[in-house]
Short mmCIF file of C-alpha atoms in Angstrom, two decimals:
data_model
loop_
_atom_site.label_atom_id
_atom_site.label_comp_id
_atom_site.label_asym_id
_atom_site.label_seq_id
_atom_site.Cartn_x
_atom_site.Cartn_y
_atom_site.Cartn_z
CA UNK T 235 -65.19 26.23 -16.57
CA UNK T 236 -63.09 25.37 -19.51
CA UNK T 237 -60.15 27.26 -20.61
CA UNK T 238 -58.51 26.50 -24.20
CA UNK T 239 -54.95 27.03 -24.67
CA UNK T 240 -53.81 27.83 -27.98
CA UNK T 241 -50.06 27.16 -28.64
CA UNK T 242 -48.68 28.84 -31.82
CA UNK T 243 -45.71 26.47 -33.00
CA UNK T 244 -43.37 28.63 -35.40
CA UNK T 245 -41.89 26.09 -38.26
CA UNK T 246 -38.25 24.88 -37.51
CA UNK T 247 -36.06 25.73 -40.32
CA UNK T 248 -32.87 23.83 -40.82
CA UNK T 249 -29.65 25.65 -40.87
CA UNK T 250 -28.38 25.99 -44.55
CA UNK T 251 -24.61 25.66 -45.31
CA UNK T 252 -24.63 27.56 -48.40
CA UNK T 253 -21.26 28.84 -49.62
CA UNK T 254 -20.02 30.79 -52.46
CA UNK T 255 -16.77 30.98 -54.37
CA UNK T 256 -15.69 33.95 -52.30
CA UNK T 257 -16.20 31.52 -49.00
CA UNK T 258 -14.13 28.89 -50.37
CA UNK T 259 -10.47 28.68 -51.52
CA UNK T 260 -7.49 26.46 -51.92
CA UNK T 261 -5.10 27.54 -49.42
CA UNK T 262 -1.84 28.91 -50.15
CA UNK T 263 0.23 25.84 -48.31
CA UNK T 264 -0.80 22.63 -46.50
CA UNK T 265 -2.79 23.14 -43.25
CA UNK T 266 -3.47 26.93 -44.40
CA UNK T 267 -0.05 27.92 -42.82
CA UNK T 268 1.26 31.09 -43.73
CA UNK T 269 4.68 30.20 -45.13
CA UNK T 270 6.66 27.12 -46.00
CA UNK T 271 10.45 26.07 -45.84
CA UNK T 272 12.27 22.77 -47.07
CA UNK T 273 15.75 21.63 -45.75
CA UNK T 274 17.90 20.19 -48.45
CA UNK T 275 21.33 18.39 -48.21
CA UNK T 276 23.61 17.97 -50.98
CA UNK T 277 26.11 15.27 -52.27
CA UNK T 278 24.84 12.45 -50.03
CA UNK T 279 27.48 12.92 -47.64
CA UNK T 280 27.98 10.14 -44.32
CA UNK T 281 27.18 13.16 -41.88
CA UNK T 282 23.65 13.42 -43.33
CA UNK T 283 22.59 9.88 -41.97
CA UNK T 284 25.14 9.73 -38.79
CA UNK T 285 24.32 13.56 -37.72
CA UNK T 286 21.28 14.95 -39.52
CA UNK T 287 19.01 12.28 -39.81
CA UNK T 288 18.91 11.30 -36.16
CA UNK T 289 18.26 15.00 -35.21
CA UNK T 290 15.36 15.30 -37.80
CA UNK T 291 13.78 11.96 -36.29
CA UNK T 292 14.20 13.47 -33.09
CA UNK T 293 12.09 16.25 -33.90
CA UNK T 294 9.54 14.48 -36.12
CA UNK T 295 10.94 16.56 -39.20
CA UNK T 296 11.49 15.27 -42.76
CA UNK T 297 14.05 16.94 -45.04
CA UNK T 298 15.55 16.01 -48.64
CA UNK T 299 18.58 14.37 -49.27
CA UNK T 300 20.18 14.76 -53.22
CA UNK T 301 22.74 12.25 -54.11
CA UNK T 302 25.41 11.51 -56.41
CA UNK T 303 25.13 7.85 -57.48
CA UNK T 304 28.51 7.09 -58.66
CA UNK T 305 29.94 8.84 -55.04
CA UNK T 306 27.70 6.59 -52.92
CA UNK T 307 29.50 4.60 -50.59
CA UNK T 308 32.87 6.43 -51.58
CA UNK T 309 33.62 9.88 -51.03
CA UNK T 310 33.09 13.45 -52.27
CA UNK T 311 36.22 15.35 -52.38
CA UNK T 312 37.53 13.65 -49.46
CA UNK T 313 34.43 13.61 -47.39
CA UNK T 314 32.82 10.34 -46.92
CA UNK T 315 29.35 9.57 -48.53
CA UNK T 316 26.24 7.57 -47.49
CA UNK T 317 25.77 3.68 -48.56
CA UNK T 318 23.05 2.41 -50.26
CA UNK T 319 21.98 0.42 -47.14
CA UNK T 320 21.70 3.98 -45.31
CA UNK T 321 19.95 5.71 -48.08
CA UNK T 322 17.29 2.84 -47.85
CA UNK T 323 16.91 3.58 -44.33
CA UNK T 324 16.68 7.10 -44.53
CA UNK T 325 13.86 6.35 -47.03
CA UNK T 326 11.93 4.06 -45.45
CA UNK T 327 11.35 6.84 -42.56
CA UNK T 328 9.86 9.23 -45.05
CA UNK T 329 13.19 11.22 -45.62
CA UNK T 330 13.20 12.29 -49.66
CA UNK T 331 16.09 10.60 -51.12
CA UNK T 332 16.54 12.54 -54.76
CA UNK T 333 18.96 13.19 -57.35
CA UNK T 334 22.04 15.17 -57.67
CA UNK T 335 23.26 13.53 -61.00
CA UNK T 336 24.84 10.57 -61.54
CA UNK T 337 28.66 12.23 -61.64
CA UNK T 338 27.56 15.86 -60.17
CA UNK T 339 27.75 17.28 -63.67
CA UNK T 340 26.86 20.55 -64.53
CA UNK T 341 23.79 19.97 -66.85
CA UNK T 342 24.19 23.24 -68.51
CA UNK T 343 27.19 21.83 -70.71
CA UNK T 344 26.08 18.21 -71.47
CA UNK T 345 24.99 17.03 -74.83
CA UNK T 346 21.72 15.64 -74.93
CA UNK T 347 23.23 11.91 -74.49
CA UNK T 348 25.13 13.13 -71.86
CA UNK T 349 22.18 14.83 -70.33
CA UNK T 350 20.27 11.34 -70.48
CA UNK T 351 22.80 9.39 -69.00
CA UNK T 352 23.75 11.79 -66.17
CA UNK T 353 19.79 11.86 -64.88
CA UNK T 354 18.52 8.40 -65.91
CA UNK T 355 21.23 6.47 -64.70
CA UNK T 356 21.08 8.42 -61.29
CA UNK T 357 17.00 8.08 -61.18
CA UNK T 358 17.36 4.09 -62.10
CA UNK T 359 20.00 3.77 -58.95
CA UNK T 360 17.83 5.19 -56.58
CA UNK T 361 14.91 3.31 -57.84
CA UNK T 362 16.74 0.12 -57.19
CA UNK T 363 18.41 0.94 -53.97
CA UNK T 364 15.44 2.41 -52.06
CA UNK T 365 12.07 1.34 -54.24
CA UNK T 366 11.29 4.93 -54.78
CA UNK T 367 11.58 6.82 -57.96
CA UNK T 368 12.74 10.33 -57.25
CA UNK T 369 10.01 12.81 -58.32
CA UNK T 370 12.49 15.86 -58.34
CA UNK T 371 16.09 17.13 -59.34
CA UNK T 372 18.69 19.18 -57.63
CA UNK T 373 21.04 20.89 -60.38
CA UNK T 374 24.70 20.70 -59.29
CA UNK T 375 26.12 24.34 -58.56
CA UNK T 376 22.49 25.49 -59.67
CA UNK T 377 23.91 25.61 -63.50
CA UNK T 378 21.12 25.07 -65.87
CA UNK T 379 19.77 26.01 -69.00
CA UNK T 380 16.19 26.22 -70.32
CA UNK T 381 16.38 23.13 -72.28
CA UNK T 382 18.00 21.16 -69.22
CA UNK T 383 15.43 22.09 -66.76
CA UNK T 384 12.76 21.08 -69.15
CA UNK T 385 14.48 17.51 -69.56
CA UNK T 386 14.88 17.20 -65.82
CA UNK T 387 11.51 18.34 -65.00
CA UNK T 388 9.94 15.52 -67.16
CA UNK T 389 7.79 12.90 -64.88
CA UNK T 390 8.89 15.06 -61.81
CA UNK T 391 6.82 17.50 -59.11
CA UNK T 392 9.82 19.93 -59.95
CA UNK T 393 13.11 20.75 -59.49
CA UNK T 394 15.21 23.28 -57.72
CA UNK T 395 16.00 26.25 -59.49
CA UNK T 396 16.60 28.30 -56.57
CA UNK T 397 18.20 27.84 -53.01
CA UNK T 398 20.06 29.70 -50.17
CA UNK T 399 22.60 28.53 -48.27
CA UNK T 400 22.22 28.00 -44.46
CA UNK T 401 25.75 26.72 -43.74
CA UNK T 402 29.19 28.14 -42.80
CA UNK T 403 28.05 31.97 -43.34
CA UNK T 404 25.01 31.74 -41.39
CA UNK T 405 24.64 32.22 -37.40
CA UNK T 406 21.36 32.08 -35.38
CA UNK T 407 20.39 35.62 -35.88
CA UNK T 408 20.58 35.22 -39.69
CA UNK T 409 18.33 32.06 -39.57
CA UNK T 410 15.84 33.45 -37.52
CA UNK T 411 15.38 36.62 -39.65
CA UNK T 412 15.08 34.23 -42.76
CA UNK T 413 12.57 32.56 -41.31
CA UNK T 414 10.50 35.62 -40.07
CA UNK T 415 10.77 37.14 -43.85
CA UNK T 416 9.26 34.12 -45.05
CA UNK T 417 6.49 34.24 -42.62
CA UNK T 418 5.80 37.73 -43.63
CA UNK T 419 6.19 37.46 -47.20
CA UNK T 420 4.13 33.78 -47.56
CA UNK T 421 6.80 32.61 -49.64
CA UNK T 422 8.61 29.20 -49.87
CA UNK T 423 12.06 29.16 -48.57
CA UNK T 424 14.60 26.38 -49.44
CA UNK T 425 17.65 25.97 -47.67
CA UNK T 426 20.69 24.02 -48.50
CA UNK T 427 23.75 23.08 -47.55
CA UNK T 428 26.30 20.19 -48.03
CA UNK T 429 28.45 19.96 -45.32
CA UNK T 430 27.79 19.77 -41.63
CA UNK T 431 31.04 19.38 -39.35
CA UNK T 432 33.15 19.00 -42.89
CA UNK T 433 33.06 19.28 -46.36
CA UNK T 434 31.84 22.21 -48.56
CA UNK T 435 29.88 25.26 -46.61
CA UNK T 436 29.97 23.09 -43.29
CA UNK T 437 28.70 24.91 -40.09
CA UNK T 438 31.14 26.62 -37.89
CA UNK T 439 29.34 24.80 -35.20
CA UNK T 440 26.60 22.35 -36.15
CA UNK T 441 24.80 23.53 -32.97
CA UNK T 442 23.38 26.25 -34.81
CA UNK T 443 21.51 23.71 -37.17
CA UNK T 444 20.08 21.91 -34.26
CA UNK T 445 18.97 25.15 -32.59
CA UNK T 446 17.41 26.23 -35.54
CA UNK T 447 15.49 22.91 -36.16
CA UNK T 448 14.51 23.58 -32.46
CA UNK T 449 13.04 26.71 -32.92
CA UNK T 450 11.17 26.14 -36.46
CA UNK T 451 9.17 23.11 -34.61
CA UNK T 452 7.61 26.00 -32.43
CA UNK T 453 6.47 27.72 -35.29
CA UNK T 454 4.74 24.57 -37.27
CA UNK T 455 1.06 26.13 -36.57
CA UNK T 456 2.11 28.86 -38.90
CA UNK T 457 5.19 27.14 -40.74
CA UNK T 458 5.21 24.19 -43.42
CA UNK T 459 8.24 22.35 -42.62
CA UNK T 460 7.96 20.07 -45.72
CA UNK T 461 10.24 18.23 -48.02
CA UNK T 462 11.03 19.54 -51.45
CA UNK T 463 8.95 17.28 -53.27
CA UNK T 464 5.83 17.64 -51.13
CA UNK T 465 5.62 21.39 -50.96
CA UNK T 466 6.66 21.52 -54.97
CA UNK T 467 3.82 19.03 -55.65
CA UNK T 468 1.45 21.09 -53.62
CA UNK T 469 2.06 24.31 -55.20
CA UNK T 470 1.61 22.89 -58.78
CA UNK T 471 -1.71 21.10 -57.71
CA UNK T 472 -2.88 24.09 -55.99
CA UNK T 473 -2.27 26.29 -59.07
CA UNK T 474 -3.83 23.98 -61.55
CA UNK T 475 -6.92 22.94 -59.65
CA UNK T 476 -10.18 24.31 -60.30
CA UNK T 477 -13.22 24.42 -57.99
CA UNK T 478 -16.98 23.89 -59.32
CA UNK T 479 -19.20 25.00 -56.43
CA UNK T 480 -23.11 24.23 -56.29
CA UNK T 481 -24.97 25.20 -53.45
CA UNK T 482 -28.42 23.90 -52.28
CA UNK T 483 -30.45 24.47 -48.81
CA UNK T 484 -28.71 22.28 -46.54
CA UNK T 485 -25.30 21.48 -48.32
CA UNK T 486 -22.62 22.99 -50.90
CA UNK T 487 -21.33 20.59 -53.34
CA UNK T 488 -17.67 21.31 -54.54
CA UNK T 489 -16.25 19.39 -57.25
CA UNK T 490 -12.54 19.58 -57.90
CA UNK T 491 -10.48 19.10 -61.08
CA UNK T 492 -6.75 19.01 -61.64
CA UNK T 493 -5.44 18.07 -64.99
CA UNK T 494 -1.92 16.79 -63.48
CA UNK T 495 -0.94 13.26 -63.54
CA UNK T 496 -2.11 11.67 -60.59
CA UNK T 497 0.42 9.05 -60.74
CA UNK T 498 3.04 11.56 -60.12
CA UNK T 499 1.28 14.12 -58.04
CA UNK T 500 -0.03 12.81 -54.84
CA UNK T 501 -0.31 15.41 -52.22
CA UNK T 502 -3.68 16.33 -50.76
CA UNK T 503 -4.82 20.20 -50.73
CA UNK T 504 -6.21 22.19 -47.94
CA UNK T 505 -9.55 23.93 -48.51
CA UNK T 506 -10.54 26.85 -46.38
CA UNK T 507 -14.33 27.34 -46.01
CA UNK T 508 -15.29 30.85 -44.30
CA UNK T 509 -17.91 30.38 -41.79
CA UNK T 510 -18.04 30.46 -38.01
CA UNK T 511 -20.20 27.46 -37.78
CA UNK T 512 -18.76 24.03 -37.49
CA UNK T 513 -18.93 22.10 -40.61
CA UNK T 514 -18.59 18.52 -41.64
CA UNK T 515 -17.00 17.53 -45.26
CA UNK T 516 -17.27 14.12 -47.17
CA UNK T 517 -15.42 12.89 -50.09
CA UNK T 518 -15.39 9.98 -51.80
CA UNK T 519 -17.74 8.22 -48.89
CA UNK T 520 -15.03 9.11 -46.17
CA UNK T 521 -15.30 11.83 -43.52
CA UNK T 522 -12.91 14.56 -43.84
CA UNK T 523 -11.21 16.01 -40.63
CA UNK T 524 -12.39 19.60 -40.29
CA UNK T 525 -10.45 22.02 -37.85
CA UNK T 526 -12.13 25.52 -37.05
CA UNK T 527 -9.13 28.10 -36.94
CA UNK T 528 -10.08 32.00 -36.69
CA UNK T 529 -13.30 32.08 -38.64
CA UNK T 530 -12.38 29.35 -41.00
CA UNK T 531 -13.33 25.57 -41.39
CA UNK T 532 -10.03 23.97 -42.70
CA UNK T 533 -9.82 20.47 -43.89
CA UNK T 534 -7.56 18.58 -46.62
CA UNK T 535 -8.81 16.88 -49.51
CA UNK T 536 -8.09 14.72 -52.76
CA UNK T 537 -7.87 17.24 -55.84
CA UNK T 538 -8.21 14.29 -58.16
CA UNK T 539 -11.23 12.67 -56.01
CA UNK T 540 -14.85 13.14 -56.20
CA UNK T 541 -17.22 15.81 -55.09
CA UNK T 542 -16.73 17.32 -51.65
CA UNK T 543 -20.20 17.67 -49.82
CA UNK T 544 -20.33 19.66 -46.89
CA UNK T 545 -22.98 20.74 -44.28
CA UNK T 546 -23.50 21.85 -40.95
CA UNK T 547 -22.88 19.87 -37.97
#
């Protein structure tokens, strides 16, 4: 007896990777972290090289050091300053070396010619000795005018218009509360001190700073510890970048557009895609590294680059 077996085969439908603008967004901070903090050190004091730099290197951290060009290799009010050789070594290791003015003069009271000299002479000196043009400016005494800010902001990613002292007035408890407030509010904190063991606003005990750095390192999954120039650039790029999204059956194409000067703004941005599936992303022929975090696919992209094509793995 002959039996015929009929097998019904359902068509296999490929998983789709179609997303809307509600699913896709640029993260507030790099790596989709909740908040950001930058540590800035003023006046180019020698202790920034002999004490701070080794402590940062030990923890794999980067900070920002603003210098007074006319004081390099000399002293600032009796406190020794770094040499150009020391500054060059720090720049080579990725620390930000930026401008605090050639003579540490308040930009608020300068004539146009004095302002150009104060800013441009320091820029030139930093570039000549480190090979890197400073893309930020830190105002001495935080004194400034709208017109001075406009001038100092030319060809830069940002200037330091606000900061909070983390030196002699602070202790471990205060510093931890400061970081907790940043994480709760999602803000960018800019900490500042010139002195370490000596000089203006020096710590009562520098171990307070080293312990604080140990603490924030443990928070790096939620807290971006970044150079001032990097965070400033990221925020401007984030707020300027537009995403055009086109969906297909098996993939979604995202075209970023950023009007800023790509010769100055060079930070990658972080994109988040709301999905429970593993994604792959390609931009300009390069596979992007995608991580999965709490229902989001997260990856960095070039806001000045070509279209990003995302699909399911």
